[in-house]
PDB file of C-alpha atoms in Angstrom:
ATOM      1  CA  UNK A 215       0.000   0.000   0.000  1.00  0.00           C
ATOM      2  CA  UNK A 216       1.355   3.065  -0.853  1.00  0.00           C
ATOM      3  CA  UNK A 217       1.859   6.446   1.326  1.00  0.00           C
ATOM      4  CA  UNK A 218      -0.766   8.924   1.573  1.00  0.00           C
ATOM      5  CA  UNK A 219      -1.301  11.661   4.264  1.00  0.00           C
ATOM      6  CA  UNK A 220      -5.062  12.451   5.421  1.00  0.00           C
ATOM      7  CA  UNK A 221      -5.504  16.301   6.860  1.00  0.00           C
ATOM      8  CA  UNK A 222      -6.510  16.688  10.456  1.00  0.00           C
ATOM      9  CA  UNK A 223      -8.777  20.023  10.936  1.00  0.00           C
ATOM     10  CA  UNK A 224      -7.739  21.184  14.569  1.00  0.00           C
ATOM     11  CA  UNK A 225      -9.843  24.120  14.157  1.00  0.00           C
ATOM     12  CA  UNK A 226      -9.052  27.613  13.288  1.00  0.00           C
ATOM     13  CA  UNK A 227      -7.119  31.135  14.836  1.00  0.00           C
ATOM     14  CA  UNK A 228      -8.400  34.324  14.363  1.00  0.00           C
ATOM     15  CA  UNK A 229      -4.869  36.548  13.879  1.00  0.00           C
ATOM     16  CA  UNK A 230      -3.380  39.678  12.649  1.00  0.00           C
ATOM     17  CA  UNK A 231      -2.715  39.677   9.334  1.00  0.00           C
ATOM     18  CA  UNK A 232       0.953  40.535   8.883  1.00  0.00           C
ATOM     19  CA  UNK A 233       1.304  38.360  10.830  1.00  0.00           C
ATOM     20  CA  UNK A 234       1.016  35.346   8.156  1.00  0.00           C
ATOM     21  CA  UNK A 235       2.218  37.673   5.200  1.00  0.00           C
ATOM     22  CA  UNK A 236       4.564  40.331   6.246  1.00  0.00           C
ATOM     23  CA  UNK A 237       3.479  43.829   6.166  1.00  0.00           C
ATOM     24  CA  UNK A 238      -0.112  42.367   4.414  1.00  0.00           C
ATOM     25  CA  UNK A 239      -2.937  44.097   5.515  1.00  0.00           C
ATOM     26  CA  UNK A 240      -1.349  45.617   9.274  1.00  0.00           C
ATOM     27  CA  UNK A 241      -4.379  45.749  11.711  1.00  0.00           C
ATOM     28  CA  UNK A 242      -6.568  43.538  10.086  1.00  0.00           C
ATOM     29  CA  UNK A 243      -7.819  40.374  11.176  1.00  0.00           C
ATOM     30  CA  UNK A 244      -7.983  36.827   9.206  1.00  0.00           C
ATOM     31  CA  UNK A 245      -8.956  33.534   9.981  1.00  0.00           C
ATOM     32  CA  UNK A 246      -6.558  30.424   9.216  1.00  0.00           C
ATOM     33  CA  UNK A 247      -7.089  26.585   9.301  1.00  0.00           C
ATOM     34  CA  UNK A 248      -4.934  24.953  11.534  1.00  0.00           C
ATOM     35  CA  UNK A 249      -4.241  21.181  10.252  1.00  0.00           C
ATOM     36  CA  UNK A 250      -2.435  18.291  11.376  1.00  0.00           C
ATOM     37  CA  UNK A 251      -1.401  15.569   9.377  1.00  0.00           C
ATOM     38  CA  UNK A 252      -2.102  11.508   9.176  1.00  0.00           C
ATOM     39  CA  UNK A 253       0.677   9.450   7.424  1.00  0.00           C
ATOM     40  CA  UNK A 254      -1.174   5.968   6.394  1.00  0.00           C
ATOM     41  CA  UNK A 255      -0.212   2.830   3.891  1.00  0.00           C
ATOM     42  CA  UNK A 256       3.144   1.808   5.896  1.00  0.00           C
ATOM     43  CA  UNK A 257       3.962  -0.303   8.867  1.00  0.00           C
ATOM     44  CA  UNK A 258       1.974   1.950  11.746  1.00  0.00           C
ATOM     45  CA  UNK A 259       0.826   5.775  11.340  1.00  0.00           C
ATOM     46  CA  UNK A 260       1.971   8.619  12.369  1.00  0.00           C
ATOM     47  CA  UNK A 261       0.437  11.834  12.773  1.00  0.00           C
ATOM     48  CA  UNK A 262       2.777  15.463  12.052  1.00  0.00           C
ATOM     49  CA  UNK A 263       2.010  18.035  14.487  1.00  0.00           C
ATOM     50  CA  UNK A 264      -1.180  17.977  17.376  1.00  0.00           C
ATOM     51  CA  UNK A 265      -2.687  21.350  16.995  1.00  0.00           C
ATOM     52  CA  UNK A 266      -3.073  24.191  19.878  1.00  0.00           C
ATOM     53  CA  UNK A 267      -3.793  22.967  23.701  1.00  0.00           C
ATOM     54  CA  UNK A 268      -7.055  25.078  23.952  1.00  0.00           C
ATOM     55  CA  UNK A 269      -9.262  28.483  22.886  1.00  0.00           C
ATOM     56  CA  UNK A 270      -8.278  29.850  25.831  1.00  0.00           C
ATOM     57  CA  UNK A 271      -4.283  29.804  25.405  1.00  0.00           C
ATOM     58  CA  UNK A 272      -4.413  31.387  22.124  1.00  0.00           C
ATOM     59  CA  UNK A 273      -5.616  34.803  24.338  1.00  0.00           C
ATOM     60  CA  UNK A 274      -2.002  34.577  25.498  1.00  0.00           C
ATOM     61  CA  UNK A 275      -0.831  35.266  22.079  1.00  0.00           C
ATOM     62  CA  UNK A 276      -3.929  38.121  21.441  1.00  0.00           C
ATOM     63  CA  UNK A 277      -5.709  35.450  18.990  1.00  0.00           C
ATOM     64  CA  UNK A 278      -8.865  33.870  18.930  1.00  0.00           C
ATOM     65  CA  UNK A 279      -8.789  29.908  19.175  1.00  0.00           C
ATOM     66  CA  UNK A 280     -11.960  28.297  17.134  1.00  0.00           C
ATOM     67  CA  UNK A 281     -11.725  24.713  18.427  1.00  0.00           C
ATOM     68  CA  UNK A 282     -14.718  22.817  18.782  1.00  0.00           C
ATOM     69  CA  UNK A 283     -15.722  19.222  19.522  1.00  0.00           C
ATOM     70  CA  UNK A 284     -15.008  17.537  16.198  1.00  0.00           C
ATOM     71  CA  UNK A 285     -11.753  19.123  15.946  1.00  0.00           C
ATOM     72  CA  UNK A 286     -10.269  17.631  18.888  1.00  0.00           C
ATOM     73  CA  UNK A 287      -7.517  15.103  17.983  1.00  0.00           C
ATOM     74  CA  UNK A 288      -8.946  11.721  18.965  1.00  0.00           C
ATOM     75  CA  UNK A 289     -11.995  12.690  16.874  1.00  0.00           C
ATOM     76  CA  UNK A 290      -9.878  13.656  13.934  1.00  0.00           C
ATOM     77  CA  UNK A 291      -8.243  10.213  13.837  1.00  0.00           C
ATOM     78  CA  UNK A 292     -11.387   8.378  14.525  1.00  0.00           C
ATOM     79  CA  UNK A 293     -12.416   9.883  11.020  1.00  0.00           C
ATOM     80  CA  UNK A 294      -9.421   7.115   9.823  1.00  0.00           C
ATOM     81  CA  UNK A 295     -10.085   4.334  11.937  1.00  0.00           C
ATOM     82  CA  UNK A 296      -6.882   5.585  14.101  1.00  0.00           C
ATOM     83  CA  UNK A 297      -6.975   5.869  17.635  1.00  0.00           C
ATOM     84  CA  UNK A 298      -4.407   7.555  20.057  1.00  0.00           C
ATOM     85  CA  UNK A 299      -2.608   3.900  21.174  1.00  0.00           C
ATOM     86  CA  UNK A 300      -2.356   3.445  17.534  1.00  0.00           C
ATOM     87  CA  UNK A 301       0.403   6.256  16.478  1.00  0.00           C
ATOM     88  CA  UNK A 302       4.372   4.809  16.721  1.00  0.00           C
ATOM     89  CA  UNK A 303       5.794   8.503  16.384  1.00  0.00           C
ATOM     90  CA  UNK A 304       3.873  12.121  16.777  1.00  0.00           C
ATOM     91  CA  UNK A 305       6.568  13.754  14.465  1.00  0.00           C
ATOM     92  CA  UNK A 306       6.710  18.113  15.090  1.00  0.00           C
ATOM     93  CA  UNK A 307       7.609  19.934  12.300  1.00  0.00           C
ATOM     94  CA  UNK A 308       8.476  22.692  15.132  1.00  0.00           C
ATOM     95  CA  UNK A 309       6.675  23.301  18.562  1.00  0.00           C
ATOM     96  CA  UNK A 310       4.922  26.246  18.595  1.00  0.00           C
ATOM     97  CA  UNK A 311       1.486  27.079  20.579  1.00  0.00           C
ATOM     98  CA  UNK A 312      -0.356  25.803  17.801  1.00  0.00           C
ATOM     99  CA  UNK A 313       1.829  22.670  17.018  1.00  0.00           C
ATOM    100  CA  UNK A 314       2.636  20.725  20.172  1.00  0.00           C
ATOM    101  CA  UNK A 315      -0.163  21.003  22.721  1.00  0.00           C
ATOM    102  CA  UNK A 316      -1.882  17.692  22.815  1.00  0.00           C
ATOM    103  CA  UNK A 317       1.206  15.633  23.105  1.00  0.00           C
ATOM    104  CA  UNK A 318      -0.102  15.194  25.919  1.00  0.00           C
ATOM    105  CA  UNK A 319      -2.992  13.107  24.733  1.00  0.00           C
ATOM    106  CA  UNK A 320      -0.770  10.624  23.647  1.00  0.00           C
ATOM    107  CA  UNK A 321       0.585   7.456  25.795  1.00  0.00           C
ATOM    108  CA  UNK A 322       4.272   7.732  26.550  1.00  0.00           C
ATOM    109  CA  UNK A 323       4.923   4.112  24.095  1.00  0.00           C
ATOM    110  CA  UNK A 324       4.264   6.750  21.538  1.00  0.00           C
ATOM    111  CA  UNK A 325       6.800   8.323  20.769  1.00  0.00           C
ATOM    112  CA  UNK A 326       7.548  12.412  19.604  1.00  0.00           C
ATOM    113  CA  UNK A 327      10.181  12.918  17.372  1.00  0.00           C
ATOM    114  CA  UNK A 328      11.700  16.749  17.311  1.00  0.00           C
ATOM    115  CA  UNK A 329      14.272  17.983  16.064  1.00  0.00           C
ATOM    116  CA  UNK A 330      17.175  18.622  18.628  1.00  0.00           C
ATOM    117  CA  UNK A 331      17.417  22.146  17.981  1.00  0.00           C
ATOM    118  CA  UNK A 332      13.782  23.185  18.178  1.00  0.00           C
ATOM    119  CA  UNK A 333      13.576  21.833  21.745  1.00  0.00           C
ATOM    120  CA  UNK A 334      16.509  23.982  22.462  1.00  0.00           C
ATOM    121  CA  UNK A 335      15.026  27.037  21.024  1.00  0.00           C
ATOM    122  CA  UNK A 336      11.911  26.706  22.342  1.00  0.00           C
ATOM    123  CA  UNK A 337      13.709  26.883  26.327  1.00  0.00           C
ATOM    124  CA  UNK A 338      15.867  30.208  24.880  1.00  0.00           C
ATOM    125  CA  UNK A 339      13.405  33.080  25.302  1.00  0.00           C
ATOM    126  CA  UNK A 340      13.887  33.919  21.260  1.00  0.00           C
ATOM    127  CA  UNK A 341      10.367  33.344  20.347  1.00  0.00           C
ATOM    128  CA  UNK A 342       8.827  33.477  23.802  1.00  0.00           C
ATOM    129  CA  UNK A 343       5.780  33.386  24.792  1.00  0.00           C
ATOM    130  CA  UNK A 344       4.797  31.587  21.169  1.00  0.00           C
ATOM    131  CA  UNK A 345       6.252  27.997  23.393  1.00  0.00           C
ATOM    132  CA  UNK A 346       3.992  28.097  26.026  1.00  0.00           C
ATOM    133  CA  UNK A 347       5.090  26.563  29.489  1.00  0.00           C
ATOM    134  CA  UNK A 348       2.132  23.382  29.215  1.00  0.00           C
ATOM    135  CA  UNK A 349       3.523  21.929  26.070  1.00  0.00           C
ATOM    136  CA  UNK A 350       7.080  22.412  26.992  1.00  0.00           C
ATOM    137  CA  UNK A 351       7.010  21.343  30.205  1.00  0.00           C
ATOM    138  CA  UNK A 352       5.516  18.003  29.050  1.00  0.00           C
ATOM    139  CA  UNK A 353       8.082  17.371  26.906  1.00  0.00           C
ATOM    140  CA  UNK A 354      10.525  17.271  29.434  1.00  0.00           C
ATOM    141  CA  UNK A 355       8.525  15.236  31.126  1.00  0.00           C
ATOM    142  CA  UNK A 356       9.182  12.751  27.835  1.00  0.00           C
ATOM    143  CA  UNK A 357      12.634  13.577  28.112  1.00  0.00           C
ATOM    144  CA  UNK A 358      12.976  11.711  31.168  1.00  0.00           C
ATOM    145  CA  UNK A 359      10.661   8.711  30.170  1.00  0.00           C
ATOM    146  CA  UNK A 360      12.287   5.805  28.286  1.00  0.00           C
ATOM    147  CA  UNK A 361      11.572   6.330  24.660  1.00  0.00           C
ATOM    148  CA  UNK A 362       9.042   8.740  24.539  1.00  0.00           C
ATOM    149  CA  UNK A 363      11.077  11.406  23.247  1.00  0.00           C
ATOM    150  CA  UNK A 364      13.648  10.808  20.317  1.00  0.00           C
ATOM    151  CA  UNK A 365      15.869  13.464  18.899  1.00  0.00           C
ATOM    152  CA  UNK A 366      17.033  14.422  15.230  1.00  0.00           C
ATOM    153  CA  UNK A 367      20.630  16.385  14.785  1.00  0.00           C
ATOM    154  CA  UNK A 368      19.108  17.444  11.064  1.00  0.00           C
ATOM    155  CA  UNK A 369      21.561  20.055  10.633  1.00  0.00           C
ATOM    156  CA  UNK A 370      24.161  17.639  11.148  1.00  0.00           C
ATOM    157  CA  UNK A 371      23.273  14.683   9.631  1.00  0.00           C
ATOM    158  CA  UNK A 372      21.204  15.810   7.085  1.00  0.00           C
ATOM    159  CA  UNK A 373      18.020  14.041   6.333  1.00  0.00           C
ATOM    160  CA  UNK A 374      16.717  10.871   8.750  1.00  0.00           C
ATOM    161  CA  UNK A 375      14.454   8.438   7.409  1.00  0.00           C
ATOM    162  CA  UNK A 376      11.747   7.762  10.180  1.00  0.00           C
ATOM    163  CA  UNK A 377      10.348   4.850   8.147  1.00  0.00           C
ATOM    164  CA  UNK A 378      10.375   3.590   4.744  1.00  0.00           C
ATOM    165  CA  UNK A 379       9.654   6.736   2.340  1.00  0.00           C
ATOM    166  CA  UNK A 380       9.123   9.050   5.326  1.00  0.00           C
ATOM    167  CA  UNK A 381      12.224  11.036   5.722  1.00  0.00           C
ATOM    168  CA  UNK A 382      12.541  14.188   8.659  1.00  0.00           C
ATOM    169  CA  UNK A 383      14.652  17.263   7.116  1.00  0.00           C
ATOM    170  CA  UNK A 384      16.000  20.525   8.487  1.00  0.00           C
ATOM    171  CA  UNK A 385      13.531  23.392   7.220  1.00  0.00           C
ATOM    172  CA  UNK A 386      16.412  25.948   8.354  1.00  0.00           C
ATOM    173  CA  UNK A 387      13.147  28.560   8.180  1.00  0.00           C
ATOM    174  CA  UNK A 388      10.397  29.517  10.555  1.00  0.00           C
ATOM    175  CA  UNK A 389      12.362  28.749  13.636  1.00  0.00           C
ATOM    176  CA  UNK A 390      16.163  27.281  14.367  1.00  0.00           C
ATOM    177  CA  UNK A 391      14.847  23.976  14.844  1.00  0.00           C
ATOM    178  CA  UNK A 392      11.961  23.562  12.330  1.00  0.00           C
ATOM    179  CA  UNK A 393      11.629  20.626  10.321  1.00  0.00           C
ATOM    180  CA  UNK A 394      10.038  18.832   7.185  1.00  0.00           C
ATOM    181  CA  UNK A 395       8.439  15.819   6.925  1.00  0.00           C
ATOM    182  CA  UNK A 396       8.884  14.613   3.464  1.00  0.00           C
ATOM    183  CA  UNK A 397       6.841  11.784   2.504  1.00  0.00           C
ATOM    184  CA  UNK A 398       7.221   9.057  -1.019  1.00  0.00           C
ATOM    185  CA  UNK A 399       3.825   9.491  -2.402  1.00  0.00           C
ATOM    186  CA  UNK A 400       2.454   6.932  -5.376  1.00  0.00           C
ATOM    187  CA  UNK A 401       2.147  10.598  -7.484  1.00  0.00           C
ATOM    188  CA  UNK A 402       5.695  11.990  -5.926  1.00  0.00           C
ATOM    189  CA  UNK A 403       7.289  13.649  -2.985  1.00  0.00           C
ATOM    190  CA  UNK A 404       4.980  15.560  -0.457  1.00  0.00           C
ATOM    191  CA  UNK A 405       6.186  17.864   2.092  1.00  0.00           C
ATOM    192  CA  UNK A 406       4.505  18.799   5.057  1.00  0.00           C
ATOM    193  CA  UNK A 407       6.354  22.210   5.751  1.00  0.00           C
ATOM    194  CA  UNK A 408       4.798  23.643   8.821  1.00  0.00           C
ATOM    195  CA  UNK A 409       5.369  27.698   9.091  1.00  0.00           C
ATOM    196  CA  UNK A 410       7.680  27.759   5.974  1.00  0.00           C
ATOM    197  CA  UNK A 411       4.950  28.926   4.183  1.00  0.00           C
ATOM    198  CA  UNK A 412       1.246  30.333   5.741  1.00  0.00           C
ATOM    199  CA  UNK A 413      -0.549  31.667   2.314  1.00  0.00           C
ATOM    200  CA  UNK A 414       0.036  30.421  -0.994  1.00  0.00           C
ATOM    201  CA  UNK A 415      -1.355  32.767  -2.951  1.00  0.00           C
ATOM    202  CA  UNK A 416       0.116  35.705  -1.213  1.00  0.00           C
ATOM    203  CA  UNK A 417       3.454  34.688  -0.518  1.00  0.00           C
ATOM    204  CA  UNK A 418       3.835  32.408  -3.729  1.00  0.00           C
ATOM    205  CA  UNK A 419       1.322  32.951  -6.340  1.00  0.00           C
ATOM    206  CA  UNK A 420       0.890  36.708  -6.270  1.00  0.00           C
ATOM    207  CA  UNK A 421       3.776  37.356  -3.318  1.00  0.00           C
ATOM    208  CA  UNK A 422       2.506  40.321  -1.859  1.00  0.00           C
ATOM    209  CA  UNK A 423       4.836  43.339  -2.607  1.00  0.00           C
ATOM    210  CA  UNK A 424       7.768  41.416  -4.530  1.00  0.00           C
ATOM    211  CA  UNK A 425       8.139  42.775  -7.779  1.00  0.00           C
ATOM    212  CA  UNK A 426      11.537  40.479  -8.641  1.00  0.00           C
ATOM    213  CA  UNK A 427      10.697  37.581 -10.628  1.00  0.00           C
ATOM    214  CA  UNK A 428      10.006  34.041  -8.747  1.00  0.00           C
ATOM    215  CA  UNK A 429      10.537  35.939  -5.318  1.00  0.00           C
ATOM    216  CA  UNK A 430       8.371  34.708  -2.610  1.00  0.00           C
ATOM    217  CA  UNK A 431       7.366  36.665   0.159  1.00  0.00           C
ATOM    218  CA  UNK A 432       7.942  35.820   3.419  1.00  0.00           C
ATOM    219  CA  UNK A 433       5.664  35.470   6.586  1.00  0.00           C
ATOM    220  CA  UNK A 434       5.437  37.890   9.248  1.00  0.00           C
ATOM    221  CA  UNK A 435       6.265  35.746  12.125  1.00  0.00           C
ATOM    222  CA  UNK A 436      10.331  33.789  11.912  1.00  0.00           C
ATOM    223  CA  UNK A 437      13.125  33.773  13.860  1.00  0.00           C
ATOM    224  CA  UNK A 438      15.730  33.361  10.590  1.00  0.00           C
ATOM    225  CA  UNK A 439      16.810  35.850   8.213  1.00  0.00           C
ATOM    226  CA  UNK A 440      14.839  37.257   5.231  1.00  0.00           C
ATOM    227  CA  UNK A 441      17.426  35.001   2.992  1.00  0.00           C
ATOM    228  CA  UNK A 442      16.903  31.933   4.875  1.00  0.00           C
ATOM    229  CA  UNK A 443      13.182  32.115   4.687  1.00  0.00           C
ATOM    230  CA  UNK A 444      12.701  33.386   1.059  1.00  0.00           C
ATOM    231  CA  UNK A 445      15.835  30.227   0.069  1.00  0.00           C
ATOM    232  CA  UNK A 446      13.777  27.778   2.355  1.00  0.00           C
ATOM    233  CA  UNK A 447      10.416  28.305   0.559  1.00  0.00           C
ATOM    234  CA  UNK A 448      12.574  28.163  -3.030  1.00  0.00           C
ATOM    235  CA  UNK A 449      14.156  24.889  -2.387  1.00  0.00           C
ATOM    236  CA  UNK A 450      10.324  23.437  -1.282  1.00  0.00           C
ATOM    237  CA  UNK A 451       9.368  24.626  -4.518  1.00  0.00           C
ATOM    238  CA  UNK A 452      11.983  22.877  -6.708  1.00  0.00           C
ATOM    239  CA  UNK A 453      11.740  19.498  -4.668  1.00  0.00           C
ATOM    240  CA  UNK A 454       8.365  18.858  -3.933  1.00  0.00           C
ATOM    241  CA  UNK A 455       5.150  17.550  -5.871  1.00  0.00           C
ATOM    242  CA  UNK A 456       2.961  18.559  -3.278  1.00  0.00           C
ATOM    243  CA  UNK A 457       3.589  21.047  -0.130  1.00  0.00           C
ATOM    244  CA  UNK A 458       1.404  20.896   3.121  1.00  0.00           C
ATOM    245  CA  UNK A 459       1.686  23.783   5.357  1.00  0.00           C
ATOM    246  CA  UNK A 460      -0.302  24.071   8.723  1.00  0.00           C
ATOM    247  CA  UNK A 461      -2.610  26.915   7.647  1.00  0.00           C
ATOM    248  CA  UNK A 462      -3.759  26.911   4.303  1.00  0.00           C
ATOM    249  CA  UNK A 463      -4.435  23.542   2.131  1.00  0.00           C
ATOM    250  CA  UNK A 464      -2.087  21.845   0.241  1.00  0.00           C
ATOM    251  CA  UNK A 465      -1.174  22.480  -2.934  1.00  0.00           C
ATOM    252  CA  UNK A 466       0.107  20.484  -6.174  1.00  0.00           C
ATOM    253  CA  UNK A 467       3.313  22.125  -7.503  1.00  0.00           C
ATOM    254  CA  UNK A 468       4.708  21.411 -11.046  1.00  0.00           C
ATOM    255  CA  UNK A 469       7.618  23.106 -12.349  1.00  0.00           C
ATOM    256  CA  UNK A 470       8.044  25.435  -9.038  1.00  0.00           C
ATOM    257  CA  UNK A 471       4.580  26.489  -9.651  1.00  0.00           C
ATOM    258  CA  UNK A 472       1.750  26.133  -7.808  1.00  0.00           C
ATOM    259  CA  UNK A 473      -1.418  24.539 -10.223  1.00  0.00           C
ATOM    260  CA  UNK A 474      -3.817  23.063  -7.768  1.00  0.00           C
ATOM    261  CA  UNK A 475      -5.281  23.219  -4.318  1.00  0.00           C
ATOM    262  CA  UNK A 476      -6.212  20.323  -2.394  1.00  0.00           C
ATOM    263  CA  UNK A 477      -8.215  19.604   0.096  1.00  0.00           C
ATOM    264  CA  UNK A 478      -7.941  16.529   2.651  1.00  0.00           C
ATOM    265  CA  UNK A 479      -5.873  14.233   1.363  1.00  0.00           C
ATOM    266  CA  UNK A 480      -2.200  14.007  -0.421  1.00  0.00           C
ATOM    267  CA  UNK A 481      -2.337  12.666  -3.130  1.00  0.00           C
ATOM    268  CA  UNK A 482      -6.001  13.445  -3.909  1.00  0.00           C
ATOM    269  CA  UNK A 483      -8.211  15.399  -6.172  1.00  0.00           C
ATOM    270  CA  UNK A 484      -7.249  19.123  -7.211  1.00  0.00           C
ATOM    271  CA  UNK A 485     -10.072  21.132  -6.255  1.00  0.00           C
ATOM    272  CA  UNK A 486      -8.758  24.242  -7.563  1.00  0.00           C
ATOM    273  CA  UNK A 487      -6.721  24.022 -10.851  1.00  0.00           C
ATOM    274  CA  UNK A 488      -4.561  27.661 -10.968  1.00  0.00           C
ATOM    275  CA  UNK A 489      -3.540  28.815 -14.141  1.00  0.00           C
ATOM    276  CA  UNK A 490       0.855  28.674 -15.166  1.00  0.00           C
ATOM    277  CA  UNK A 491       2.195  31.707 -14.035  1.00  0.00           C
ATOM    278  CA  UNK A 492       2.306  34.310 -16.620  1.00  0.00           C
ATOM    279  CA  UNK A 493       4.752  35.989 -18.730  1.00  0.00           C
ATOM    280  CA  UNK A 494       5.342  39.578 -19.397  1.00  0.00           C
ATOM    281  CA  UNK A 495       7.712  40.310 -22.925  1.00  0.00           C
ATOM    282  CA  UNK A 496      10.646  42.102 -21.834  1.00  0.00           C
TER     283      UNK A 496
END
């Protein structure tokens, strides 16, 4: 059986704009998905990133959490015929408020898979309070239970295959630690890519404000440089067949150009065919 990924719909955020696409729209407010992700067809699944703890922490961060009963992450799974005891590895593509805060919710013979580096960026104050003490604090508590916490040294030794065709990559974007998940499709290489990217069409297919050909536009919200974020979301583009970010649905990229939308699974139908990009004589 071959590897496809199912979306998990934690619920939404209500958030500032520029916030997702920098300097888009300061002031205003938007509301985002927030999805998780269920990798099926090989030995056990494993679900990519657990959503936000509750409505109420998002106030810490001045946003609006819009989580209701069938979003909550037992329910989302049931959808698949996957419960909690089920999942080998809850993989993070970083941990985040809105990534990491039912870990929890999982039995400690499951086991969370982070990359090194995010664990020790989330403890440095850089992003604070956007690692909120809950989430963190149970992670240590993995960190001192046998094999409920396993660590990737990505920027060291480059990618790590998790299990056959899953493979865990340094995203060297969004935060010092992110990751990607990359995952051997029957129709190609998806990427579930977290934060690298929040908005397709504003950061990719019309970037907001770029006026250089190909130049994506970064979010509003990273702890990396401009380069590192506008490089990260080029090398996505050039490598993947589909990209998954947490906030917006995935999309089906040919060329370095996004053509499709999806919806809630990888591969799947396109639901949205987009046209090539166009050309303008010199």
């Amino acid at each position: 059986m071959a590897l496809e990924i199912k979306i998990l719909d934690y619920g939404d955020i209500e958030l500032e704009s520029s916030f997702l696409v920098l300097g888009r729209d300061c002031g205003r407010t938007r509301r985002v998905l927030t999805l998780g992700f269920l990798i099926l067809g090989g030995p056990y699944p494993v679900v990519v990133d657990t959503g936000y703890r509750s409505n109420q922490i998002m106030e810490t961060l001045g946003m609006r959490g819009l989580q209701y009963h069938e979003h909550m992450i037992e329910n989302q799974l049931a959808r698949h015929g996957v419960r909690m005891g089920d999942v080998r590895f809850v993989c993070h593509t970083h941990l985040h408020i809105d990534h990491a805060g039912k870990d929890d919710l999982f039995p400690m013979n499951t086991t969370v898979v982070v990359n090194r580096k995010e664990l020790e960026y989330s403890v440095s104050g850089l992003m604070h309070p956007q690692y909120p003490a809950p989430d963190i604090k149970h992670l240590i508590d993995r960190l001192h239970t046998k094999s409920a916490l396993r660590f990737l040294d990505l920027e060291i030794t480059g990618p790590i295959e998790l299990m056959p065709g899953v493979y865990c990559d340094a995203a060297n974007a969004h935060t010092e630690g992110s990751m990607n998940i990359i995952v051997h499709t029957a129709d190609g290489i998806a990427t579930i890519c977290g934060d690298v990217i929040y908005d397709f069409n504003d950061q990719i297919v019309t970037p907001f404000h770029e006026i250089h050909d190909w130049e994506p536009r970064t979010t509003g919200n990273h702890g990396t440089s401009k380069r590192a974020e506008k490089a990260a979301i080029k090398k996505l583009l050039s490598s993947s067949r589909y990209l998954l970010p947490v906030h917006d649905r995935p999309a089906k990229i040919e060329g370095g150009n996004v053509v499709g939308r999806l919806h809630d699974q990888v591969p799947g139908p396109v639901v949205q065919s987009l046209p090539q990009r166009n050309w303008f004589p010199a």
